[in-house]
Each structure stands twice: as structure tokens, then as C-alpha cells.
């Protein structure tokens, strides 16, 4: 199994990487927050070990960004911050477990293996398709009839939500709550603008439109009959 270790302490990282590799894991190591986030968003891992205090970007911020993008890879947080409030904050940020330093390697390995077993009971869907449209959730890429379609992060989030609800009417309220995380209507044209841009990219160069406006109700991603 392939793991991502994000740890800035060189000595601790080397010790941990050696122990995990001896246990049969393949380990990628990043020493800074930005480097760790880059690997986490461009590669596929069975689990991640994330130190909380990192140069360039806090470990909890990395986890929050990954969860917002729909990444459900199990994460074990490492930290010298051992107060109850610190552990709660780590778990609420999206961490699956929290281990304080100093720790025993055997306990870390056992916790990590337990997290990954838990994750294996519900396999993560990595590719979504609708007709000739394919959305790769790991690579964050979109193709239609084999043609690459470049989307901005927000456009990708909208498309992912729409394709997960393909054939259904998706209302503005559903998009505001699930894509923007708003629980109120900001009374702006932000959704209309984003949908218009997404429709241009998805349908403009293809004979069959996929993204439809349902007047007075919302939007629907479907293959016409």
C-alpha cells in the first residue's frame, strides 16, 4: 500500500519512513505543507500521516482543503499538541485519528492499519461517467469523447455534484449548500455565471448537450433521450 508522510522533522521522518517500508508500505515523503498538498492532490494514496505544524502550510489546513475537494483518504494526524481541544480541532478539521508525540511506532502502525481497514469497507469511487463524459476524481480531470476539458476548481466541484445527481433536478439551494457551503442565498448571479461557463466548456464543441436548465427549478445533467 502507498502512503503519504508529511513531516518536516527530517530525523523523525526518516525513522518513520524506514519503519513503514519495513512493514511493507511504499512511502512518499514531503517536508513542507505545500509539497504535501501537491502530492495529496496529484497522487493516489491508501492513507496519509500528516504532522500538524508544518512550514508553509498548517497540517490541519491541508486536511481541510482535501476534504473540501472530496478527498476521503484516511488521515492520521501527528502532533505534540496534546490537549483535548487540540485533538478535537484536528478531528473536526477532517482527520480520522490523532496521535500525540512522542509515540510508539507499533501504536502508529496499528492505528494506521485500522484506519485503512475502515476505509476499505466502503471503496471510494474514483471515476464518474455520463454518456461520453468522464470525470476522474483522483486526477481531477474531465474528458468528453476523449477530449480533455480544462475546468477551474469551482467548475469541477459543480460538475462533480451534478454528475453525482445526474438525471435529477439540482436546485440553486442545493448548489449553494453543497458547493459553496452557503446556507443562505447571497442574492448574486454567481451560480448563473458559473453554470454558463461550465456549459460552454462541456457542450459548445459537441453535438449533444448534457447540461440543461430546468426553468423555474434548477439544472440537470443528463443525456437527452
JSON list of C-alpha atoms in Angstrom, two decimals:
[
{"chain": "A", "resi": 1, "resn": "UNK", "atom": "CA", "xyz": [0.00, 0.00, 0.00]},
{"chain": "A", "resi": 2, "resn": "UNK", "atom": "CA", "xyz": [1.15, 3.50, -0.80]},
{"chain": "A", "resi": 3, "resn": "UNK", "atom": "CA", "xyz": [1.27, 6.12, 1.95]},
{"chain": "A", "resi": 4, "resn": "UNK", "atom": "CA", "xyz": [1.98, 9.84, 2.07]},
{"chain": "A", "resi": 5, "resn": "UNK", "atom": "CA", "xyz": [4.01, 11.14, 5.01]},
{"chain": "A", "resi": 6, "resn": "UNK", "atom": "CA", "xyz": [4.03, 14.92, 5.53]},
{"chain": "A", "resi": 7, "resn": "UNK", "atom": "CA", "xyz": [6.60, 15.65, 8.25]},
{"chain": "A", "resi": 8, "resn": "UNK", "atom": "CA", "xyz": [9.18, 18.45, 8.44]},
{"chain": "A", "resi": 9, "resn": "UNK", "atom": "CA", "xyz": [11.40, 16.84, 11.08]},
{"chain": "A", "resi": 10, "resn": "UNK", "atom": "CA", "xyz": [13.99, 15.12, 8.88]},
{"chain": "A", "resi": 11, "resn": "UNK", "atom": "CA", "xyz": [15.17, 12.66, 11.52]},
{"chain": "A", "resi": 12, "resn": "UNK", "atom": "CA", "xyz": [11.67, 11.69, 12.62]},
{"chain": "A", "resi": 13, "resn": "UNK", "atom": "CA", "xyz": [10.51, 11.33, 9.02]},
{"chain": "A", "resi": 14, "resn": "UNK", "atom": "CA", "xyz": [13.45, 9.09, 8.12]},
{"chain": "A", "resi": 15, "resn": "UNK", "atom": "CA", "xyz": [12.78, 6.84, 11.14]},
{"chain": "A", "resi": 16, "resn": "UNK", "atom": "CA", "xyz": [9.08, 6.64, 10.38]},
{"chain": "A", "resi": 17, "resn": "UNK", "atom": "CA", "xyz": [9.58, 6.04, 6.66]},
{"chain": "A", "resi": 18, "resn": "UNK", "atom": "CA", "xyz": [12.08, 3.25, 7.33]},
{"chain": "A", "resi": 19, "resn": "UNK", "atom": "CA", "xyz": [9.74, 1.52, 9.78]},
{"chain": "A", "resi": 20, "resn": "UNK", "atom": "CA", "xyz": [6.75, 1.74, 7.44]},
{"chain": "A", "resi": 21, "resn": "UNK", "atom": "CA", "xyz": [8.74, 0.45, 4.46]},
{"chain": "A", "resi": 22, "resn": "UNK", "atom": "CA", "xyz": [9.99, -2.48, 6.55]},
{"chain": "A", "resi": 23, "resn": "UNK", "atom": "CA", "xyz": [6.32, -3.17, 7.34]},
{"chain": "A", "resi": 24, "resn": "UNK", "atom": "CA", "xyz": [5.61, -3.46, 3.61]},
{"chain": "A", "resi": 25, "resn": "UNK", "atom": "CA", "xyz": [4.35, 0.04, 2.75]},
{"chain": "A", "resi": 26, "resn": "UNK", "atom": "CA", "xyz": [5.53, 2.29, -0.08]},
{"chain": "A", "resi": 27, "resn": "UNK", "atom": "CA", "xyz": [6.05, 5.76, 1.39]},
{"chain": "A", "resi": 28, "resn": "UNK", "atom": "CA", "xyz": [6.25, 9.16, -0.31]},
{"chain": "A", "resi": 29, "resn": "UNK", "atom": "CA", "xyz": [7.62, 11.92, 1.92]},
{"chain": "A", "resi": 30, "resn": "UNK", "atom": "CA", "xyz": [7.02, 15.67, 1.80]},
{"chain": "A", "resi": 31, "resn": "UNK", "atom": "CA", "xyz": [8.78, 18.06, 4.20]},
{"chain": "A", "resi": 32, "resn": "UNK", "atom": "CA", "xyz": [6.58, 21.14, 3.72]},
{"chain": "A", "resi": 33, "resn": "UNK", "atom": "CA", "xyz": [2.87, 21.84, 3.71]},
{"chain": "A", "resi": 34, "resn": "UNK", "atom": "CA", "xyz": [2.66, 23.00, 0.07]},
{"chain": "A", "resi": 35, "resn": "UNK", "atom": "CA", "xyz": [4.68, 19.99, -1.14]},
{"chain": "A", "resi": 36, "resn": "UNK", "atom": "CA", "xyz": [2.46, 17.65, 0.84]},
{"chain": "A", "resi": 37, "resn": "UNK", "atom": "CA", "xyz": [-0.73, 19.22, -0.52]},
{"chain": "A", "resi": 38, "resn": "UNK", "atom": "CA", "xyz": [0.62, 18.91, -4.07]},
{"chain": "A", "resi": 39, "resn": "UNK", "atom": "CA", "xyz": [1.32, 15.18, -3.66]},
{"chain": "A", "resi": 40, "resn": "UNK", "atom": "CA", "xyz": [-2.01, 14.59, -1.93]},
{"chain": "A", "resi": 41, "resn": "UNK", "atom": "CA", "xyz": [-3.93, 16.18, -4.79]},
{"chain": "A", "resi": 42, "resn": "UNK", "atom": "CA", "xyz": [-1.99, 14.67, -7.68]},
{"chain": "A", "resi": 43, "resn": "UNK", "atom": "CA", "xyz": [-1.31, 11.12, -6.46]},
{"chain": "A", "resi": 44, "resn": "UNK", "atom": "CA", "xyz": [-3.47, 8.32, -5.03]},
{"chain": "A", "resi": 45, "resn": "UNK", "atom": "CA", "xyz": [-2.73, 7.01, -1.52]},
{"chain": "A", "resi": 46, "resn": "UNK", "atom": "CA", "xyz": [-4.22, 4.39, 0.77]},
{"chain": "A", "resi": 47, "resn": "UNK", "atom": "CA", "xyz": [-3.51, 6.60, 3.78]},
{"chain": "A", "resi": 48, "resn": "UNK", "atom": "CA", "xyz": [-1.76, 9.76, 4.92]},
{"chain": "A", "resi": 49, "resn": "UNK", "atom": "CA", "xyz": [0.23, 10.71, 8.00]},
{"chain": "A", "resi": 50, "resn": "UNK", "atom": "CA", "xyz": [0.20, 14.47, 8.49]},
{"chain": "A", "resi": 51, "resn": "UNK", "atom": "CA", "xyz": [2.19, 16.44, 11.04]},
{"chain": "A", "resi": 52, "resn": "UNK", "atom": "CA", "xyz": [0.22, 19.36, 12.41]},
{"chain": "A", "resi": 53, "resn": "UNK", "atom": "CA", "xyz": [2.94, 22.04, 12.49]},
{"chain": "A", "resi": 54, "resn": "UNK", "atom": "CA", "xyz": [4.50, 22.35, 9.03]},
{"chain": "A", "resi": 55, "resn": "UNK", "atom": "CA", "xyz": [6.43, 25.05, 7.18]},
{"chain": "A", "resi": 56, "resn": "UNK", "atom": "CA", "xyz": [4.44, 26.87, 4.52]},
{"chain": "A", "resi": 57, "resn": "UNK", "atom": "CA", "xyz": [1.01, 25.49, 5.46]},
{"chain": "A", "resi": 58, "resn": "UNK", "atom": "CA", "xyz": [-0.51, 24.08, 8.64]},
{"chain": "A", "resi": 59, "resn": "UNK", "atom": "CA", "xyz": [-1.32, 20.38, 8.55]},
{"chain": "A", "resi": 60, "resn": "UNK", "atom": "CA", "xyz": [-4.94, 20.93, 9.53]},
{"chain": "A", "resi": 61, "resn": "UNK", "atom": "CA", "xyz": [-5.37, 23.38, 6.67]},
{"chain": "A", "resi": 62, "resn": "UNK", "atom": "CA", "xyz": [-4.10, 20.72, 4.26]},
{"chain": "A", "resi": 63, "resn": "UNK", "atom": "CA", "xyz": [-6.69, 18.27, 5.55]},
{"chain": "A", "resi": 64, "resn": "UNK", "atom": "CA", "xyz": [-9.49, 20.83, 5.37]},
{"chain": "A", "resi": 65, "resn": "UNK", "atom": "CA", "xyz": [-8.63, 21.62, 1.74]},
{"chain": "A", "resi": 66, "resn": "UNK", "atom": "CA", "xyz": [-8.55, 17.93, 0.82]},
{"chain": "A", "resi": 67, "resn": "UNK", "atom": "CA", "xyz": [-11.92, 17.26, 2.45]},
{"chain": "A", "resi": 68, "resn": "UNK", "atom": "CA", "xyz": [-13.48, 20.24, 0.68]},
{"chain": "A", "resi": 69, "resn": "UNK", "atom": "CA", "xyz": [-12.28, 18.77, -2.61]},
{"chain": "A", "resi": 70, "resn": "UNK", "atom": "CA", "xyz": [-13.92, 15.43, -1.79]},
{"chain": "A", "resi": 71, "resn": "UNK", "atom": "CA", "xyz": [-10.71, 13.56, -0.92]},
{"chain": "A", "resi": 72, "resn": "UNK", "atom": "CA", "xyz": [-11.65, 10.88, 1.65]},
{"chain": "A", "resi": 73, "resn": "UNK", "atom": "CA", "xyz": [-8.23, 9.23, 2.09]},
{"chain": "A", "resi": 74, "resn": "UNK", "atom": "CA", "xyz": [-7.78, 8.22, 5.77]},
{"chain": "A", "resi": 75, "resn": "UNK", "atom": "CA", "xyz": [-5.56, 10.71, 7.63]},
{"chain": "A", "resi": 76, "resn": "UNK", "atom": "CA", "xyz": [-3.63, 10.15, 10.85]},
{"chain": "A", "resi": 77, "resn": "UNK", "atom": "CA", "xyz": [-2.57, 13.45, 12.44]},
{"chain": "A", "resi": 78, "resn": "UNK", "atom": "CA", "xyz": [0.72, 13.64, 14.36]},
{"chain": "A", "resi": 79, "resn": "UNK", "atom": "CA", "xyz": [1.23, 16.46, 16.85]},
{"chain": "A", "resi": 80, "resn": "UNK", "atom": "CA", "xyz": [3.00, 17.45, 20.03]},
{"chain": "A", "resi": 81, "resn": "UNK", "atom": "CA", "xyz": [-0.16, 19.41, 20.92]},
{"chain": "A", "resi": 82, "resn": "UNK", "atom": "CA", "xyz": [-1.90, 17.02, 23.27]},
{"chain": "A", "resi": 83, "resn": "UNK", "atom": "CA", "xyz": [-4.74, 18.97, 24.89]},
{"chain": "A", "resi": 84, "resn": "UNK", "atom": "CA", "xyz": [-8.28, 17.72, 24.41]},
{"chain": "A", "resi": 85, "resn": "UNK", "atom": "CA", "xyz": [-9.15, 20.89, 22.49]},
{"chain": "A", "resi": 86, "resn": "UNK", "atom": "CA", "xyz": [-6.24, 20.28, 20.11]},
{"chain": "A", "resi": 87, "resn": "UNK", "atom": "CA", "xyz": [-7.36, 16.73, 19.39]},
{"chain": "A", "resi": 88, "resn": "UNK", "atom": "CA", "xyz": [-10.95, 17.81, 18.87]},
{"chain": "A", "resi": 89, "resn": "UNK", "atom": "CA", "xyz": [-9.85, 20.55, 16.47]},
{"chain": "A", "resi": 90, "resn": "UNK", "atom": "CA", "xyz": [-7.80, 18.04, 14.48]},
{"chain": "A", "resi": 91, "resn": "UNK", "atom": "CA", "xyz": [-10.66, 15.58, 14.16]},
{"chain": "A", "resi": 92, "resn": "UNK", "atom": "CA", "xyz": [-13.13, 18.32, 13.23]},
{"chain": "A", "resi": 93, "resn": "UNK", "atom": "CA", "xyz": [-10.76, 19.52, 10.52]},
{"chain": "A", "resi": 94, "resn": "UNK", "atom": "CA", "xyz": [-11.21, 16.15, 8.83]},
{"chain": "A", "resi": 95, "resn": "UNK", "atom": "CA", "xyz": [-8.59, 13.95, 10.47]},
{"chain": "A", "resi": 96, "resn": "UNK", "atom": "CA", "xyz": [-9.58, 10.34, 11.12]},
{"chain": "A", "resi": 97, "resn": "UNK", "atom": "CA", "xyz": [-7.28, 9.81, 14.11]},
{"chain": "A", "resi": 98, "resn": "UNK", "atom": "CA", "xyz": [-4.92, 11.91, 16.23]},
{"chain": "A", "resi": 99, "resn": "UNK", "atom": "CA", "xyz": [-1.67, 10.62, 17.73]},
{"chain": "A", "resi": 100, "resn": "UNK", "atom": "CA", "xyz": [0.42, 12.77, 20.05]},
{"chain": "A", "resi": 101, "resn": "UNK", "atom": "CA", "xyz": [4.22, 12.91, 20.13]},
{"chain": "A", "resi": 102, "resn": "UNK", "atom": "CA", "xyz": [6.23, 11.14, 21.38]},
{"chain": "A", "resi": 103, "resn": "UNK", "atom": "CA", "xyz": [4.60, 7.94, 20.18]},
{"chain": "A", "resi": 104, "resn": "UNK", "atom": "CA", "xyz": [5.46, 4.26, 19.86]},
{"chain": "A", "resi": 105, "resn": "UNK", "atom": "CA", "xyz": [5.89, 3.14, 16.26]},
{"chain": "A", "resi": 106, "resn": "UNK", "atom": "CA", "xyz": [3.90, -0.02, 16.92]},
{"chain": "A", "resi": 107, "resn": "UNK", "atom": "CA", "xyz": [0.91, 2.07, 18.02]},
{"chain": "A", "resi": 108, "resn": "UNK", "atom": "CA", "xyz": [1.18, 4.34, 14.97]},
{"chain": "A", "resi": 109, "resn": "UNK", "atom": "CA", "xyz": [1.29, 1.32, 12.66]},
{"chain": "A", "resi": 110, "resn": "UNK", "atom": "CA", "xyz": [-1.71, -0.27, 14.36]},
{"chain": "A", "resi": 111, "resn": "UNK", "atom": "CA", "xyz": [-3.75, 2.93, 14.21]},
{"chain": "A", "resi": 112, "resn": "UNK", "atom": "CA", "xyz": [-2.86, 3.45, 10.56]},
{"chain": "A", "resi": 113, "resn": "UNK", "atom": "CA", "xyz": [-3.79, -0.09, 9.59]},
{"chain": "A", "resi": 114, "resn": "UNK", "atom": "CA", "xyz": [-7.10, 0.23, 11.45]},
{"chain": "A", "resi": 115, "resn": "UNK", "atom": "CA", "xyz": [-7.93, 3.44, 9.55]},
{"chain": "A", "resi": 116, "resn": "UNK", "atom": "CA", "xyz": [-7.20, 1.84, 6.20]},
{"chain": "A", "resi": 117, "resn": "UNK", "atom": "CA", "xyz": [-9.25, -1.27, 7.03]},
{"chain": "A", "resi": 118, "resn": "UNK", "atom": "CA", "xyz": [-12.13, 1.02, 7.88]},
{"chain": "A", "resi": 119, "resn": "UNK", "atom": "CA", "xyz": [-11.73, 2.81, 4.56]},
{"chain": "A", "resi": 120, "resn": "UNK", "atom": "CA", "xyz": [-11.65, -0.46, 2.61]},
{"chain": "A", "resi": 121, "resn": "UNK", "atom": "CA", "xyz": [-15.14, -1.41, 3.79]},
{"chain": "A", "resi": 122, "resn": "UNK", "atom": "CA", "xyz": [-16.55, 1.33, 1.58]},
{"chain": "A", "resi": 123, "resn": "UNK", "atom": "CA", "xyz": [-14.47, 1.63, -1.61]},
{"chain": "A", "resi": 124, "resn": "UNK", "atom": "CA", "xyz": [-14.09, 5.18, -2.85]},
{"chain": "A", "resi": 125, "resn": "UNK", "atom": "CA", "xyz": [-15.49, 5.88, -6.27]},
{"chain": "A", "resi": 126, "resn": "UNK", "atom": "CA", "xyz": [-12.72, 7.38, -8.38]},
{"chain": "A", "resi": 127, "resn": "UNK", "atom": "CA", "xyz": [-14.35, 7.83, -11.80]},
{"chain": "A", "resi": 128, "resn": "UNK", "atom": "CA", "xyz": [-17.80, 9.16, -12.67]},
{"chain": "A", "resi": 129, "resn": "UNK", "atom": "CA", "xyz": [-19.25, 8.81, -16.18]},
{"chain": "A", "resi": 130, "resn": "UNK", "atom": "CA", "xyz": [-22.31, 10.02, -18.07]},
{"chain": "A", "resi": 131, "resn": "UNK", "atom": "CA", "xyz": [-22.54, 9.14, -21.75]},
{"chain": "A", "resi": 132, "resn": "UNK", "atom": "CA", "xyz": [-19.24, 10.22, -23.30]},
{"chain": "A", "resi": 133, "resn": "UNK", "atom": "CA", "xyz": [-18.35, 12.39, -20.28]},
{"chain": "A", "resi": 134, "resn": "UNK", "atom": "CA", "xyz": [-15.79, 11.06, -17.81]},
{"chain": "A", "resi": 135, "resn": "UNK", "atom": "CA", "xyz": [-14.72, 12.71, -14.55]},
{"chain": "A", "resi": 136, "resn": "UNK", "atom": "CA", "xyz": [-11.59, 11.37, -12.84]},
{"chain": "A", "resi": 137, "resn": "UNK", "atom": "CA", "xyz": [-11.85, 12.33, -9.18]},
{"chain": "A", "resi": 138, "resn": "UNK", "atom": "CA", "xyz": [-8.26, 11.40, -8.32]},
{"chain": "A", "resi": 139, "resn": "UNK", "atom": "CA", "xyz": [-6.52, 13.14, -11.20]},
{"chain": "A", "resi": 140, "resn": "UNK", "atom": "CA", "xyz": [-9.13, 15.94, -11.16]},
{"chain": "A", "resi": 141, "resn": "UNK", "atom": "CA", "xyz": [-9.50, 15.69, -14.93]},
{"chain": "A", "resi": 142, "resn": "UNK", "atom": "CA", "xyz": [-12.53, 15.80, -17.24]},
{"chain": "A", "resi": 143, "resn": "UNK", "atom": "CA", "xyz": [-12.80, 14.35, -20.74]},
{"chain": "A", "resi": 144, "resn": "UNK", "atom": "CA", "xyz": [-15.61, 14.12, -23.25]},
{"chain": "A", "resi": 145, "resn": "UNK", "atom": "CA", "xyz": [-15.32, 11.74, -26.20]},
{"chain": "A", "resi": 146, "resn": "UNK", "atom": "CA", "xyz": [-11.64, 11.52, -25.29]},
{"chain": "A", "resi": 147, "resn": "UNK", "atom": "CA", "xyz": [-11.16, 15.30, -25.48]},
{"chain": "A", "resi": 148, "resn": "UNK", "atom": "CA", "xyz": [-9.67, 16.95, -22.39]},
{"chain": "A", "resi": 149, "resn": "UNK", "atom": "CA", "xyz": [-11.82, 19.71, -20.87]},
{"chain": "A", "resi": 150, "resn": "UNK", "atom": "CA", "xyz": [-9.98, 22.09, -18.55]},
{"chain": "A", "resi": 151, "resn": "UNK", "atom": "CA", "xyz": [-12.05, 23.25, -15.61]},
{"chain": "A", "resi": 152, "resn": "UNK", "atom": "CA", "xyz": [-11.35, 25.67, -12.79]},
{"chain": "A", "resi": 153, "resn": "UNK", "atom": "CA", "xyz": [-11.63, 24.22, -9.25]},
{"chain": "A", "resi": 154, "resn": "UNK", "atom": "CA", "xyz": [-15.13, 25.64, -8.64]},
{"chain": "A", "resi": 155, "resn": "UNK", "atom": "CA", "xyz": [-16.34, 24.43, -12.05]},
{"chain": "A", "resi": 156, "resn": "UNK", "atom": "CA", "xyz": [-15.02, 20.95, -11.22]},
{"chain": "A", "resi": 157, "resn": "UNK", "atom": "CA", "xyz": [-16.89, 20.97, -7.89]},
{"chain": "A", "resi": 158, "resn": "UNK", "atom": "CA", "xyz": [-20.14, 21.94, -9.62]},
{"chain": "A", "resi": 159, "resn": "UNK", "atom": "CA", "xyz": [-19.69, 19.26, -12.28]},
{"chain": "A", "resi": 160, "resn": "UNK", "atom": "CA", "xyz": [-18.90, 16.59, -9.69]},
{"chain": "A", "resi": 161, "resn": "UNK", "atom": "CA", "xyz": [-22.07, 17.45, -7.77]},
{"chain": "A", "resi": 162, "resn": "UNK", "atom": "CA", "xyz": [-24.17, 17.50, -10.93]},
{"chain": "A", "resi": 163, "resn": "UNK", "atom": "CA", "xyz": [-22.85, 14.17, -12.24]},
{"chain": "A", "resi": 164, "resn": "UNK", "atom": "CA", "xyz": [-23.38, 12.52, -8.85]},
{"chain": "A", "resi": 165, "resn": "UNK", "atom": "CA", "xyz": [-27.02, 13.64, -9.21]},
{"chain": "A", "resi": 166, "resn": "UNK", "atom": "CA", "xyz": [-27.31, 13.05, -12.97]},
{"chain": "A", "resi": 167, "resn": "UNK", "atom": "CA", "xyz": [-30.85, 12.81, -14.23]},
{"chain": "A", "resi": 168, "resn": "UNK", "atom": "CA", "xyz": [-32.12, 14.77, -11.22]},
{"chain": "A", "resi": 169, "resn": "UNK", "atom": "CA", "xyz": [-33.01, 18.45, -10.98]},
{"chain": "A", "resi": 170, "resn": "UNK", "atom": "CA", "xyz": [-30.37, 20.22, -8.90]},
{"chain": "A", "resi": 171, "resn": "UNK", "atom": "CA", "xyz": [-31.69, 23.43, -7.38]},
{"chain": "A", "resi": 172, "resn": "UNK", "atom": "CA", "xyz": [-29.78, 26.64, -6.70]},
{"chain": "A", "resi": 173, "resn": "UNK", "atom": "CA", "xyz": [-30.15, 25.96, -2.97]},
{"chain": "A", "resi": 174, "resn": "UNK", "atom": "CA", "xyz": [-28.56, 22.52, -3.36]},
{"chain": "A", "resi": 175, "resn": "UNK", "atom": "CA", "xyz": [-25.60, 24.05, -5.18]},
{"chain": "A", "resi": 176, "resn": "UNK", "atom": "CA", "xyz": [-25.20, 26.87, -2.66]},
{"chain": "A", "resi": 177, "resn": "UNK", "atom": "CA", "xyz": [-25.20, 24.44, 0.26]},
{"chain": "A", "resi": 178, "resn": "UNK", "atom": "CA", "xyz": [-23.09, 21.66, -1.23]},
{"chain": "A", "resi": 179, "resn": "UNK", "atom": "CA", "xyz": [-20.62, 23.54, -3.46]},
{"chain": "A", "resi": 180, "resn": "UNK", "atom": "CA", "xyz": [-20.31, 26.96, -1.84]},
{"chain": "A", "resi": 181, "resn": "UNK", "atom": "CA", "xyz": [-21.20, 25.79, 1.69]},
{"chain": "A", "resi": 182, "resn": "UNK", "atom": "CA", "xyz": [-23.67, 28.68, 1.96]},
{"chain": "A", "resi": 183, "resn": "UNK", "atom": "CA", "xyz": [-26.83, 28.18, 3.97]},
{"chain": "A", "resi": 184, "resn": "UNK", "atom": "CA", "xyz": [-28.37, 31.37, 2.67]},
{"chain": "A", "resi": 185, "resn": "UNK", "atom": "CA", "xyz": [-28.90, 32.96, -0.73]},
{"chain": "A", "resi": 186, "resn": "UNK", "atom": "CA", "xyz": [-26.26, 35.68, -1.31]},
{"chain": "A", "resi": 187, "resn": "UNK", "atom": "CA", "xyz": [-28.57, 37.22, -3.92]},
{"chain": "A", "resi": 188, "resn": "UNK", "atom": "CA", "xyz": [-25.88, 37.33, -6.59]},
{"chain": "A", "resi": 189, "resn": "UNK", "atom": "CA", "xyz": [-25.58, 35.83, -10.05]},
{"chain": "A", "resi": 190, "resn": "UNK", "atom": "CA", "xyz": [-22.61, 33.67, -9.07]},
{"chain": "A", "resi": 191, "resn": "UNK", "atom": "CA", "xyz": [-24.37, 30.39, -9.87]},
{"chain": "A", "resi": 192, "resn": "UNK", "atom": "CA", "xyz": [-25.66, 31.57, -13.24]},
{"chain": "A", "resi": 193, "resn": "UNK", "atom": "CA", "xyz": [-22.18, 32.76, -14.22]},
{"chain": "A", "resi": 194, "resn": "UNK", "atom": "CA", "xyz": [-20.51, 29.51, -13.19]},
{"chain": "A", "resi": 195, "resn": "UNK", "atom": "CA", "xyz": [-23.15, 27.34, -14.88]},
{"chain": "A", "resi": 196, "resn": "UNK", "atom": "CA", "xyz": [-22.84, 29.38, -18.08]},
{"chain": "A", "resi": 197, "resn": "UNK", "atom": "CA", "xyz": [-19.05, 28.90, -18.12]},
{"chain": "A", "resi": 198, "resn": "UNK", "atom": "CA", "xyz": [-19.38, 25.20, -17.36]},
{"chain": "A", "resi": 199, "resn": "UNK", "atom": "CA", "xyz": [-21.97, 24.73, -20.12]},
{"chain": "A", "resi": 200, "resn": "UNK", "atom": "CA", "xyz": [-19.68, 26.46, -22.64]},
{"chain": "A", "resi": 201, "resn": "UNK", "atom": "CA", "xyz": [-16.87, 24.06, -21.83]},
{"chain": "A", "resi": 202, "resn": "UNK", "atom": "CA", "xyz": [-18.99, 20.90, -21.67]},
{"chain": "A", "resi": 203, "resn": "UNK", "atom": "CA", "xyz": [-21.32, 21.40, -24.61]},
{"chain": "A", "resi": 204, "resn": "UNK", "atom": "CA", "xyz": [-20.03, 24.03, -27.03]},
{"chain": "A", "resi": 205, "resn": "UNK", "atom": "CA", "xyz": [-17.91, 21.75, -29.22]},
{"chain": "A", "resi": 206, "resn": "UNK", "atom": "CA", "xyz": [-20.18, 18.70, -29.03]},
{"chain": "A", "resi": 207, "resn": "UNK", "atom": "CA", "xyz": [-23.38, 17.75, -30.85]},
{"chain": "A", "resi": 208, "resn": "UNK", "atom": "CA", "xyz": [-25.29, 16.52, -27.80]},
{"chain": "A", "resi": 209, "resn": "UNK", "atom": "CA", "xyz": [-25.86, 18.93, -24.88]},
{"chain": "A", "resi": 210, "resn": "UNK", "atom": "CA", "xyz": [-25.53, 17.47, -21.40]},
{"chain": "A", "resi": 211, "resn": "UNK", "atom": "CA", "xyz": [-26.14, 20.44, -19.08]},
{"chain": "A", "resi": 212, "resn": "UNK", "atom": "CA", "xyz": [-29.76, 21.60, -19.15]},
{"chain": "A", "resi": 213, "resn": "UNK", "atom": "CA", "xyz": [-31.60, 24.42, -17.40]},
{"chain": "A", "resi": 214, "resn": "UNK", "atom": "CA", "xyz": [-34.94, 23.41, -15.93]},
{"chain": "A", "resi": 215, "resn": "UNK", "atom": "CA", "xyz": [-36.90, 26.66, -15.97]},
{"chain": "A", "resi": 216, "resn": "UNK", "atom": "CA", "xyz": [-38.01, 27.76, -12.53]},
{"chain": "A", "resi": 217, "resn": "UNK", "atom": "CA", "xyz": [-36.39, 24.75, -10.86]},
{"chain": "A", "resi": 218, "resn": "UNK", "atom": "CA", "xyz": [-32.63, 24.47, -11.41]},
{"chain": "A", "resi": 219, "resn": "UNK", "atom": "CA", "xyz": [-30.25, 22.44, -13.56]},
{"chain": "A", "resi": 220, "resn": "UNK", "atom": "CA", "xyz": [-29.95, 18.86, -14.74]},
{"chain": "A", "resi": 221, "resn": "UNK", "atom": "CA", "xyz": [-27.02, 16.93, -16.17]},
{"chain": "A", "resi": 222, "resn": "UNK", "atom": "CA", "xyz": [-28.36, 14.21, -18.43]},
{"chain": "A", "resi": 223, "resn": "UNK", "atom": "CA", "xyz": [-28.05, 12.59, -21.84]},
{"chain": "A", "resi": 224, "resn": "UNK", "atom": "CA", "xyz": [-31.09, 13.54, -23.95]},
{"chain": "A", "resi": 225, "resn": "UNK", "atom": "CA", "xyz": [-33.33, 10.61, -24.94]}
]
